[in-house]
Short mmCIF file of C-alpha atoms in Angstrom, two decimals:
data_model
loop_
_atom_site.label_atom_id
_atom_site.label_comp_id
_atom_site.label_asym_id
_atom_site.label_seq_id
_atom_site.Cartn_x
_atom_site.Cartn_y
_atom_site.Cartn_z
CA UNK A 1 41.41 -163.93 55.40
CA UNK A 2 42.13 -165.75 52.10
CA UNK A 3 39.71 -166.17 49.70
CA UNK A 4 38.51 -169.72 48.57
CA UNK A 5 40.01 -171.03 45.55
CA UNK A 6 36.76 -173.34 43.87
CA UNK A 7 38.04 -175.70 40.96
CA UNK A 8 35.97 -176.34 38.05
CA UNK A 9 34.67 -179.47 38.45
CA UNK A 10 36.08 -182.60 35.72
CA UNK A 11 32.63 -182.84 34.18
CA UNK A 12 32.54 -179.03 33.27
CA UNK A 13 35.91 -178.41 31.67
CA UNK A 14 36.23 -179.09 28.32
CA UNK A 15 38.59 -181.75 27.42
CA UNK A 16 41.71 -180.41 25.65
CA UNK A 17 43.10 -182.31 22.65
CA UNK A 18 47.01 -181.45 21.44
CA UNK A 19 45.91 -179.92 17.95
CA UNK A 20 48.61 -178.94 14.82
CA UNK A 21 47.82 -175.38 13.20
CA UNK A 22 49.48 -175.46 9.42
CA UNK A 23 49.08 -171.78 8.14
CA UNK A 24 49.69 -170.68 4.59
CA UNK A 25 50.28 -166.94 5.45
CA UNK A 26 50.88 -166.15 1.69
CA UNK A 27 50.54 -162.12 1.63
CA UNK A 28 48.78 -158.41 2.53
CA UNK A 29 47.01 -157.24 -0.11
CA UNK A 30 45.04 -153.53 -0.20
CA UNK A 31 46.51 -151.97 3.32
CA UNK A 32 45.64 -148.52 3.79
CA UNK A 33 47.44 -145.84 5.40
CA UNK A 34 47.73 -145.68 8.91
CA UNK A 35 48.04 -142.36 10.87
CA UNK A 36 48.79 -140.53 7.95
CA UNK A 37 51.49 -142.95 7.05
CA UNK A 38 51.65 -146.00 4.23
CA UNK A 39 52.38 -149.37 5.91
CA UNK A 40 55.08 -150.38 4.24
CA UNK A 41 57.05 -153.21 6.19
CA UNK A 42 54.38 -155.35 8.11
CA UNK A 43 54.45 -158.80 9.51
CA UNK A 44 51.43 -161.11 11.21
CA UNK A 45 51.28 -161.91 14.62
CA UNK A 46 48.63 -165.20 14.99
CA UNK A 47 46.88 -166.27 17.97
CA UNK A 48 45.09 -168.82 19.13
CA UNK A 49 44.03 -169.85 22.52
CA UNK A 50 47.38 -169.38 24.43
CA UNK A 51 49.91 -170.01 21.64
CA UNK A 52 51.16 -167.40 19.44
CA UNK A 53 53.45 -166.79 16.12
CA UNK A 54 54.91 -164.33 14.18
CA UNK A 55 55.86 -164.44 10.85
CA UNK A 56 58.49 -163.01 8.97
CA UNK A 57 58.85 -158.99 7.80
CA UNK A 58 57.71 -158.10 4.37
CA UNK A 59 60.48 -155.66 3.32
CA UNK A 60 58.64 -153.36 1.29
CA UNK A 61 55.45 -154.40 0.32
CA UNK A 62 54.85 -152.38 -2.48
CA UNK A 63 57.02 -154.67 -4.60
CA UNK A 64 56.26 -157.61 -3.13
CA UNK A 65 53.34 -158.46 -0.83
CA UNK A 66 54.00 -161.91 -0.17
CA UNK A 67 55.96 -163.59 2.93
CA UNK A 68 59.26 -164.84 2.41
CA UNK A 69 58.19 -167.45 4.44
CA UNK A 70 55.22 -168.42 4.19
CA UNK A 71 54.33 -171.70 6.12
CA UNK A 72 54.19 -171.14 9.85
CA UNK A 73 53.26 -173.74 12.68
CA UNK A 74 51.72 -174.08 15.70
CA UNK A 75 50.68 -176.56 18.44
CA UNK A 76 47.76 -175.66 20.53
CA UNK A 77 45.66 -177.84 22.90
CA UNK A 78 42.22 -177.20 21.57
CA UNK A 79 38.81 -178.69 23.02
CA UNK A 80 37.55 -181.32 21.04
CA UNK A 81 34.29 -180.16 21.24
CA UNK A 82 33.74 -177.17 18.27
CA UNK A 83 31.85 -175.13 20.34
CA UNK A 84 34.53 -174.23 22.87
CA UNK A 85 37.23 -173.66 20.66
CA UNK A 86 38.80 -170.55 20.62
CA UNK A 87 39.12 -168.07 17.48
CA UNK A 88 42.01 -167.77 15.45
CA UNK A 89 43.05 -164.23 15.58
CA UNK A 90 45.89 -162.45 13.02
CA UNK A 91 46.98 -158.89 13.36
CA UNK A 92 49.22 -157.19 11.10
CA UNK A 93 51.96 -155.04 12.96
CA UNK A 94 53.83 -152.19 10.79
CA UNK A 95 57.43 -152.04 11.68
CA UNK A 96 58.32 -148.66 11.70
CA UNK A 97 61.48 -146.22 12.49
CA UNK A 98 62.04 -145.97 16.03
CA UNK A 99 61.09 -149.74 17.28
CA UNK A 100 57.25 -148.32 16.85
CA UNK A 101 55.44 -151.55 15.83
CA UNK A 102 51.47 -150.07 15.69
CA UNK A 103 48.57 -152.87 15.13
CA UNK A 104 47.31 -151.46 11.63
CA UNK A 105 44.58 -154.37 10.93
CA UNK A 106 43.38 -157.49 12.55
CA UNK A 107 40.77 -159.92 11.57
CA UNK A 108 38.98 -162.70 14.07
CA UNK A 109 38.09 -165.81 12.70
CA UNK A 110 35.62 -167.47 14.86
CA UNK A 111 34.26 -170.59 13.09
CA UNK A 112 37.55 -173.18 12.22
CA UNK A 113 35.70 -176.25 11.33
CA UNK A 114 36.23 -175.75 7.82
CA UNK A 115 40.21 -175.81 8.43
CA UNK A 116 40.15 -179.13 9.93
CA UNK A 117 41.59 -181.83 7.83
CA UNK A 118 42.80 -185.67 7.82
CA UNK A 119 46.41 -185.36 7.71
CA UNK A 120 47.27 -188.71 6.14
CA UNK A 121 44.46 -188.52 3.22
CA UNK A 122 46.32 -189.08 0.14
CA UNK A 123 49.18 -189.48 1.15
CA UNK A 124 51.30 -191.30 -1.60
CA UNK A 125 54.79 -190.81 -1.93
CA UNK A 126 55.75 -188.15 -4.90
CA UNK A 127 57.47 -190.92 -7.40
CA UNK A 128 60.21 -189.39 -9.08
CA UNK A 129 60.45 -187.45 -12.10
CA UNK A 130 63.43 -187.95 -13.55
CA UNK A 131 61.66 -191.64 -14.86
CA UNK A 132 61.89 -191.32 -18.89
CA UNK A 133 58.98 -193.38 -18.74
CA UNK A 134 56.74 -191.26 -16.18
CA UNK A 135 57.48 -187.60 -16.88
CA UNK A 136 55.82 -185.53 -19.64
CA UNK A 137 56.96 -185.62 -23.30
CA UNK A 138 60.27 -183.38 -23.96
CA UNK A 139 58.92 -181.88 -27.27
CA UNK A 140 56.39 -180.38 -25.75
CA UNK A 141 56.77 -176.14 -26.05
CA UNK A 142 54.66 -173.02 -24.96
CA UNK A 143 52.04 -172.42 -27.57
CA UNK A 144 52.21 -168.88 -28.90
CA UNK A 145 48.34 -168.34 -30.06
CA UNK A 146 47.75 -166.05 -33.64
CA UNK A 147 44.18 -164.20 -32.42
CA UNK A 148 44.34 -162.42 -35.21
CA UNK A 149 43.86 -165.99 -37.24
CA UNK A 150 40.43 -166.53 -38.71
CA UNK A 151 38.37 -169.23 -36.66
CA UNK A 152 36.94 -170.38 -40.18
CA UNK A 153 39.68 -171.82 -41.98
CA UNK A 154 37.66 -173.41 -44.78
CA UNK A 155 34.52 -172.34 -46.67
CA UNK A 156 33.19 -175.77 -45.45
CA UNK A 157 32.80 -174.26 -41.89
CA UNK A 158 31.52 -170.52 -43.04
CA UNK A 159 29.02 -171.13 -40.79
CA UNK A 160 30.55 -172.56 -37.55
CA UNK A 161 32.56 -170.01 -35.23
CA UNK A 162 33.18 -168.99 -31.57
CA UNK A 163 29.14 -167.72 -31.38
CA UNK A 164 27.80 -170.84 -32.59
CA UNK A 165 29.71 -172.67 -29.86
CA UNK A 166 28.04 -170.57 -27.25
CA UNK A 167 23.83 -170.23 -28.95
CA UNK A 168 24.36 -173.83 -29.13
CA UNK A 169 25.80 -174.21 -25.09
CA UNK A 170 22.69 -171.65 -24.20
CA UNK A 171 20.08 -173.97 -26.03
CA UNK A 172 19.33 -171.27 -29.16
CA UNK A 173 18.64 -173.37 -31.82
CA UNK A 174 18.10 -170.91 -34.32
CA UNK A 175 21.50 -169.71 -34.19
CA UNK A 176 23.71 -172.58 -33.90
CA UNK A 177 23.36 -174.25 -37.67
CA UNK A 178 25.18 -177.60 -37.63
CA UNK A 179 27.24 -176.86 -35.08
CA UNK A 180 26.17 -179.54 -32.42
CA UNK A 181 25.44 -182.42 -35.73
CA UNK A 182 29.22 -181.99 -36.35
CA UNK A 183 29.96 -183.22 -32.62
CA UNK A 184 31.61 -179.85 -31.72
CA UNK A 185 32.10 -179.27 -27.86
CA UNK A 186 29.83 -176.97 -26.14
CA UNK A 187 30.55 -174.98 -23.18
CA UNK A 188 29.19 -174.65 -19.55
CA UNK A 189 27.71 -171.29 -19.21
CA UNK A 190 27.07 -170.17 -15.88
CA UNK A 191 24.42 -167.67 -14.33
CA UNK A 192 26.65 -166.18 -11.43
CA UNK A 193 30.47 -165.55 -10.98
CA UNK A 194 32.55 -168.63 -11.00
CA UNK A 195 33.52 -167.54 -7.40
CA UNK A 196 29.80 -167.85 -5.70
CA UNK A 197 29.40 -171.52 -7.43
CA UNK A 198 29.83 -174.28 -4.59
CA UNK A 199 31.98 -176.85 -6.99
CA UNK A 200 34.38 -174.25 -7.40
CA UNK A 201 34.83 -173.62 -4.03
CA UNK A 202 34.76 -170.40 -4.26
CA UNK A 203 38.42 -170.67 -5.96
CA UNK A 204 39.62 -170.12 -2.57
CA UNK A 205 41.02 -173.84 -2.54
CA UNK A 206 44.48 -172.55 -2.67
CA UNK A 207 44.39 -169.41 0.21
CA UNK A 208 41.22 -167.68 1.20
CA UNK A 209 41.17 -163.46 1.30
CA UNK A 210 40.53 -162.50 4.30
CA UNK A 211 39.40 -159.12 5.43
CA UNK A 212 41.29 -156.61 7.85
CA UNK A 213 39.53 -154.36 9.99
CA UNK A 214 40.76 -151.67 12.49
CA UNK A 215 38.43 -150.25 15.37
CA UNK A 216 34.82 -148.90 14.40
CA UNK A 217 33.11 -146.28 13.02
CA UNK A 218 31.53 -143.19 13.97
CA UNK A 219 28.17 -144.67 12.82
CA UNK A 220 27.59 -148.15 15.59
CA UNK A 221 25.65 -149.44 12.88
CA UNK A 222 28.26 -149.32 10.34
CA UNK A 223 30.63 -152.36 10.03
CA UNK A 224 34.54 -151.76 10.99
CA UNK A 225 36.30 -150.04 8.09
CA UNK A 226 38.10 -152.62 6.08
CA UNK A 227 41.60 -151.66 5.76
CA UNK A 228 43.61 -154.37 3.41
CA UNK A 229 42.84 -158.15 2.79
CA UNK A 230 45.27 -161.07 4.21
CA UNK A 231 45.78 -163.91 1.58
CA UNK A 232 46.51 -167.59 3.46
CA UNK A 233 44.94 -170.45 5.05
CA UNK A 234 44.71 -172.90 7.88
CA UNK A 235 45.13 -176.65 8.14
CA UNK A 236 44.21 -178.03 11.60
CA UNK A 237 44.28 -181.67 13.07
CA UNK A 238 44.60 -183.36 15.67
CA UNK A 239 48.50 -184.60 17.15
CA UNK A 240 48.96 -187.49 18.95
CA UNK A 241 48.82 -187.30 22.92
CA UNK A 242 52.12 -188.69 23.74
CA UNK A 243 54.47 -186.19 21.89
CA UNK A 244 57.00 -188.78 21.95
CA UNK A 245 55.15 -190.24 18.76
CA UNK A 246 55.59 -189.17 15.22
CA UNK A 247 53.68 -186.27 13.66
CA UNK A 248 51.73 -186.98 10.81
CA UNK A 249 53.00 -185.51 7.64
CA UNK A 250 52.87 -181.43 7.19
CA UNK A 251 49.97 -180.52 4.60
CA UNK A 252 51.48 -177.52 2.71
CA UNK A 253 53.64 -178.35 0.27
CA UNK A 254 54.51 -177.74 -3.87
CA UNK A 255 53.39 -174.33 -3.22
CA UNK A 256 53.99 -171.85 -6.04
CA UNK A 257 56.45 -169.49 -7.07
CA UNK A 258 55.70 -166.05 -4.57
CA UNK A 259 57.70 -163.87 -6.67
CA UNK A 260 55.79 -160.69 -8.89
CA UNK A 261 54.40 -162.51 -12.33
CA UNK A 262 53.74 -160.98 -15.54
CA UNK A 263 50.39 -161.61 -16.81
CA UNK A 264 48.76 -161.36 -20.05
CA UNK A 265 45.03 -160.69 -19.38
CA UNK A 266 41.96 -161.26 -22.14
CA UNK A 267 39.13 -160.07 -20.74
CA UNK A 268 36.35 -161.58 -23.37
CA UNK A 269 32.81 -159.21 -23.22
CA UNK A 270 30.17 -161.31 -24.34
CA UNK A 271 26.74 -159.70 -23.39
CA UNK A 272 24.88 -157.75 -20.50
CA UNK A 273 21.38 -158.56 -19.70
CA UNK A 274 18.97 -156.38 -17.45
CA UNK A 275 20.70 -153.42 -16.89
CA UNK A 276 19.27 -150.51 -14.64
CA UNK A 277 17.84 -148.01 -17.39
CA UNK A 278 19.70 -144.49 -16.99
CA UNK A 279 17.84 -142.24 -19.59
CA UNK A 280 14.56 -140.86 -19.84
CA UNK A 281 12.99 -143.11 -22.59
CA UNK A 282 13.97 -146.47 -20.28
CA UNK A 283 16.74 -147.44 -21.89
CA UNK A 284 20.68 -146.90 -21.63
CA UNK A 285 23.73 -146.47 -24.20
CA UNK A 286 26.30 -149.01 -22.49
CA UNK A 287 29.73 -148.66 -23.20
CA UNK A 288 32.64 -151.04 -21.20
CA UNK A 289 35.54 -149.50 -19.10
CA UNK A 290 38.34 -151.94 -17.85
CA UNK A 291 41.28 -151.43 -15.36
CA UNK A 292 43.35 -153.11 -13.68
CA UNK A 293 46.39 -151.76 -11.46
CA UNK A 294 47.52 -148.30 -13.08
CA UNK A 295 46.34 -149.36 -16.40
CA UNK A 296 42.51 -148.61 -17.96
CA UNK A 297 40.61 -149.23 -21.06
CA UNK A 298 37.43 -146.67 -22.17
CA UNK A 299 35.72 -148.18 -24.55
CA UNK A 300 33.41 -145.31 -25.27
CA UNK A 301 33.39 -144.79 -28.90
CA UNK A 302 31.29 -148.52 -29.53
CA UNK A 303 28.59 -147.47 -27.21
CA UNK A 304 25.23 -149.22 -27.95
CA UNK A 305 22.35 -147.68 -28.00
CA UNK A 306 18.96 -147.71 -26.53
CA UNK A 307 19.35 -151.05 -24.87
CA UNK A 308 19.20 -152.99 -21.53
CA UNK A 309 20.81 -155.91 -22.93
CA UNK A 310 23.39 -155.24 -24.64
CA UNK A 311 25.49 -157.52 -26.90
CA UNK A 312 28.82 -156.74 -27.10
CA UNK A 313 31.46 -159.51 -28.60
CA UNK A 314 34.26 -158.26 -28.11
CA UNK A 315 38.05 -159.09 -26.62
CA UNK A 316 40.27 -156.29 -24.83
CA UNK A 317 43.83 -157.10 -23.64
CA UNK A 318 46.13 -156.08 -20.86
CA UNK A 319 49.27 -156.51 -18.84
CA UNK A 320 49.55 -157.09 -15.15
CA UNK A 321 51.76 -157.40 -12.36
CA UNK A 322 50.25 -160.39 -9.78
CA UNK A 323 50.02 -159.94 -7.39
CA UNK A 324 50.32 -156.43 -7.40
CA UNK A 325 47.61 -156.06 -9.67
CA UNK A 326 45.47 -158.58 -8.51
CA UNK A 327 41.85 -157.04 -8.77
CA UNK A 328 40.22 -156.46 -12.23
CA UNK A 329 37.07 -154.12 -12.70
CA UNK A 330 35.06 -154.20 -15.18
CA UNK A 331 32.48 -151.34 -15.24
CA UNK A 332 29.71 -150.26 -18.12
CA UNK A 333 28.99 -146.48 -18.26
CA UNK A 334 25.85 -145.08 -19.58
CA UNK A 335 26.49 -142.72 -22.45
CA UNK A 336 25.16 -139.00 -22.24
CA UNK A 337 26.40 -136.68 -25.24
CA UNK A 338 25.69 -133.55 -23.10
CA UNK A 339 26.25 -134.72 -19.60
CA UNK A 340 28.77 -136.90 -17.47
CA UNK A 341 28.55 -140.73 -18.08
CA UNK A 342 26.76 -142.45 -15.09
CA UNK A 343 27.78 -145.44 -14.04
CA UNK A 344 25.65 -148.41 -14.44
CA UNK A 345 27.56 -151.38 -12.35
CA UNK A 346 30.66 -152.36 -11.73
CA UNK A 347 32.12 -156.24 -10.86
CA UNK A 348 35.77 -156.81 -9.23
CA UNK A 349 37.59 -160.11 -10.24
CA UNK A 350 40.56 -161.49 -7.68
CA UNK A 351 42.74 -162.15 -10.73
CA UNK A 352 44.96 -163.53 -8.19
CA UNK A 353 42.76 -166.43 -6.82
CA UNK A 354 41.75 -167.77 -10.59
CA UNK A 355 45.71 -168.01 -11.33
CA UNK A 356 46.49 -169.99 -8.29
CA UNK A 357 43.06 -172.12 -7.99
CA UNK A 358 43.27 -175.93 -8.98
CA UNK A 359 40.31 -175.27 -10.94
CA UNK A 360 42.06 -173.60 -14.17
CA UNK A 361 40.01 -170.75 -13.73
CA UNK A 362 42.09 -168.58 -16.23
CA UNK A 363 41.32 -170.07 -19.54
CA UNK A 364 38.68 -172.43 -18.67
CA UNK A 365 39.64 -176.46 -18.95
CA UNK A 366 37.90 -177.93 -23.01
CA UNK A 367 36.81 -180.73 -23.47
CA UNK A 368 39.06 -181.90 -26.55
CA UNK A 369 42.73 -181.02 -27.18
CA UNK A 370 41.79 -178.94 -30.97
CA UNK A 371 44.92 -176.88 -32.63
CA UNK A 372 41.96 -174.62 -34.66
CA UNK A 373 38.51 -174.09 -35.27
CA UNK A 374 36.30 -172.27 -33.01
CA UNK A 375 37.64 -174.56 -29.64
CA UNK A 376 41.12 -174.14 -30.30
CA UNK A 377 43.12 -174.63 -27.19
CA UNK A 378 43.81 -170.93 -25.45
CA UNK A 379 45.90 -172.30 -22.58
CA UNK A 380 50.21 -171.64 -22.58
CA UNK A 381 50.57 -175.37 -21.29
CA UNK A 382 49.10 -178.49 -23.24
CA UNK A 383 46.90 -181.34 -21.70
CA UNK A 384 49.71 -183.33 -20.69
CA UNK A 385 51.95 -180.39 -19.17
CA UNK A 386 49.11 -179.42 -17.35
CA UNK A 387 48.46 -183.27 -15.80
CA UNK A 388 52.44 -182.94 -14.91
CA UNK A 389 51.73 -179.79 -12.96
CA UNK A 390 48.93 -181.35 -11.39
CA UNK A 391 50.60 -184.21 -10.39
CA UNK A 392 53.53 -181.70 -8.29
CA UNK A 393 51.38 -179.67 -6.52
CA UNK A 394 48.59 -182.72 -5.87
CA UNK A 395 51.78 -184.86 -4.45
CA UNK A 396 50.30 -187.35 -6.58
CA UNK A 397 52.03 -190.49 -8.89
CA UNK A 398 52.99 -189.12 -12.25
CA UNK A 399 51.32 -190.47 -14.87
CA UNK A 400 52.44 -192.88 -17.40
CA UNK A 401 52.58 -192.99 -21.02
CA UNK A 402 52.05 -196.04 -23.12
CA UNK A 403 52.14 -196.23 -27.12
CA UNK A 404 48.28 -196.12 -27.05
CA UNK A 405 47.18 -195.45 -23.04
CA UNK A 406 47.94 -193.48 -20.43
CA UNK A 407 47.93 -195.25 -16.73
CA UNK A 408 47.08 -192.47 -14.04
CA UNK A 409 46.18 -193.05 -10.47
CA UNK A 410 45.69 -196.89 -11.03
CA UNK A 411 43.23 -196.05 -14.07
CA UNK A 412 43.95 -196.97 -17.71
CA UNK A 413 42.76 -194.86 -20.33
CA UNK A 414 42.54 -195.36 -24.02
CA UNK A 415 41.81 -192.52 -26.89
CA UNK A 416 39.17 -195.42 -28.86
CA UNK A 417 36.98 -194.76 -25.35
CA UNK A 418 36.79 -191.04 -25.96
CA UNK A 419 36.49 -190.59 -29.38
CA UNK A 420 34.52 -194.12 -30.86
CA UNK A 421 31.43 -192.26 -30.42
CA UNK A 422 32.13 -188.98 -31.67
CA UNK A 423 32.49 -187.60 -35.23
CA UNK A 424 35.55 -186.87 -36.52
CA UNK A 425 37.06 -183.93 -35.81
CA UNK A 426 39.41 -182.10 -38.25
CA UNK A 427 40.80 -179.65 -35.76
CA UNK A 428 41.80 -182.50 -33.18
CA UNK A 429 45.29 -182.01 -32.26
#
């Protein structure tokens, strides 16, 4: 006899909702070897519920990790309620010699609330920026920065340089001088990474980096073995139910250049505080190490000694490949003159994430536009550059410049409300 067939009564089933799945699959980053072999030519394969997608082949991805394409779509019908929805699950497939295409690294994502959006929020129409009128001044070049330049141009300022900017941002008073009576900017300083502060959202607002894992380890206990990190996003939202209606309007757009970049990296070392004593008499000789990609610094010679908080003040420099090169360390050794140098920590930066983040997490964002002194502008692009780059990857009206005003998003503004109730600045630009 046939078995019964029992339906799942209307009240049960979760009701289904035609949902749009925008993903930013930007790049593999970190991918270890699989069975003895480098994975060299993967692409993702993304699934959720019963839909899935493939994206494109990375050719070799030791020259360039990033997807050709990079913007992939689906439509899914999702329940409406968050509980029952399904995870989002990529894999990362290795096309090898032979047709063998071996799984190398997946990762589930289980929670996708955060990936919802409203599709039509901002949604002005990109004016265009060919307008004399509306696009940013034509004499405006790269500025080409002397470091080697004093920051004390003038005996009147002997006093006032890059450290009195920051005693005066941490509140020492003693060490300042006049800095904060001459109306100098100070500068936010922070007690944790910019990347674990919630208004920076974690300068993931671009793509998130999300971890890879393959099988499990001997130990149960043990987490999966991470195996590489997959760079993009997700934008979800609901589609209308009749499919004969129009879509609203895709969210991904004025993404940037996915090519290899050259990158100049100053890595400033201001101070350590409460390090883990490594020698006998509680104390440590710190020294810095730096490295990023193939490339190191070993800064062993200006140890300092017998200290836990060490004060260093000083500026190293190197070249990069993004986003080959994407993850700086920065490490300070203990100092032993007749043993090997222990490590005392060690902190990894996603160079990567602070070059693409809206937040201009690479040379910080000042407060005043200064051509010297100790807050001279450090960034390649000038204020109003940086407000026309805004402006293409925001899809936002470009902004328009009057004799003495500048009109952006509806919003007038005037240099007399900035500056009436400052003192004059000499270094203004």
């Amino acid at each position: 006899d046939a078995l019964p067939i029992y339906m799942v009564p209307q009240g049960i089933k979760p009701v289904l909702q035609r949902t749009a799945i925008e993903i930013l699959a930007w790049g593999l980053r970190n991918l270890k070897s699989y069975q003895l072999a480098s994975v060299t030519s993967p692409s993702l394969l993304i699934e959720c519920g019963d839909e899935m997608i493939q994206s494109c082949v990375i050719k070799n991805v030791k020259k360039n990790p990033n997807f050709d394409i990079c913007v992939l779509f689906m439509e899914v019908r999702l329940p409406k309620e968050e509980l029952y929805t399904p995870p989002i699950i990529v894999k990362v497939i290795d096309n090898r010699q032979f047709g063998r295409k071996p799984v190398v690294g997946q990762c589930t994502i289980r929670s996708l609330e955060e990936f919802y959006c409203d599709p039509n929020k901002d949604d002005d129409d990109a004016e265009s920026f060919a307008d004399q009128s509306t696009i940013t001044p034509k004499d405006e070049v790269l500025i080409d920065i002397d470091d080697k330049e004093p920051l004390i141009p003038t005996q009147e300022e002997e006093f006032i340089d890059w450290w009195s900017k920051f005693y005066a941002s941490i509140g020492e008073k003693e060490k300042y001088g006049s800095y904060v009576e001459k109306g100098f900017d100070t500068i936010q300083v922070y007690n944790s990474e910019l990347e674990s502060l919630e208004e920076y959202d974690g300068l993931t607002d671009f793509c998130r980096t999300f971890k890879l894992h393959r099988g499990k380890t001997q130990d149960e206990s043990e987490d999966p073995t991470v195996v590489g990190e997959f760079k993009g996003s997700f934008k979800m939202y609901q589609l209308p139910d009749d499919p004969a209606l129009p879509a609203p309007p895709r969210q991904f757009h004025q993404l940037p250049s996915r090519g290899p970049q050259e990158c100049l990296v100053r890595i400033y070392i201001v101070r350590a505080l409460s390090l883990q004593p490594k020698d006998p008499n509680g104390k440590c000789d710190p020294y810095v190490k730096i490295s990023v990609g193939k490339k190191s610094i070993v800064d062993q010679d200006n140890y300092i000694p017998c200290t836990l908080e060490p004060v260093f003040g000083k500026m190293f420099e190197l070249t990069c490949t993004l986003p080959l090169d994407k993850d700086l360390k920065i490490a300070l050794y203990d100092y032993d003159l007749m043993s090997k140098d222990e490590k005392i920590g060690e902190t990894v930066i996603d160079l990567e994430n602070r070059l693409l983040s809206k937040h201009m997490a690479r040379c910080g964002l000042p407060q005043t536009y200064c051509t010297s002194g100790p807050n001279q502008w450090r960034d390649q692009l000038r204020p109003s550059q940086l407000l026309h780059s805004f402006c293409q990857q925001n899809n936002c009206k470009a902004p328009i410049y009057k004799e003495d005003r500048i009109i952006f998003r509806g919003h007038e503004y005037t240099l007399a409300e900035f500056e009436s109730s400052k003192p004059p600045n000499p270094h203004l630009g």
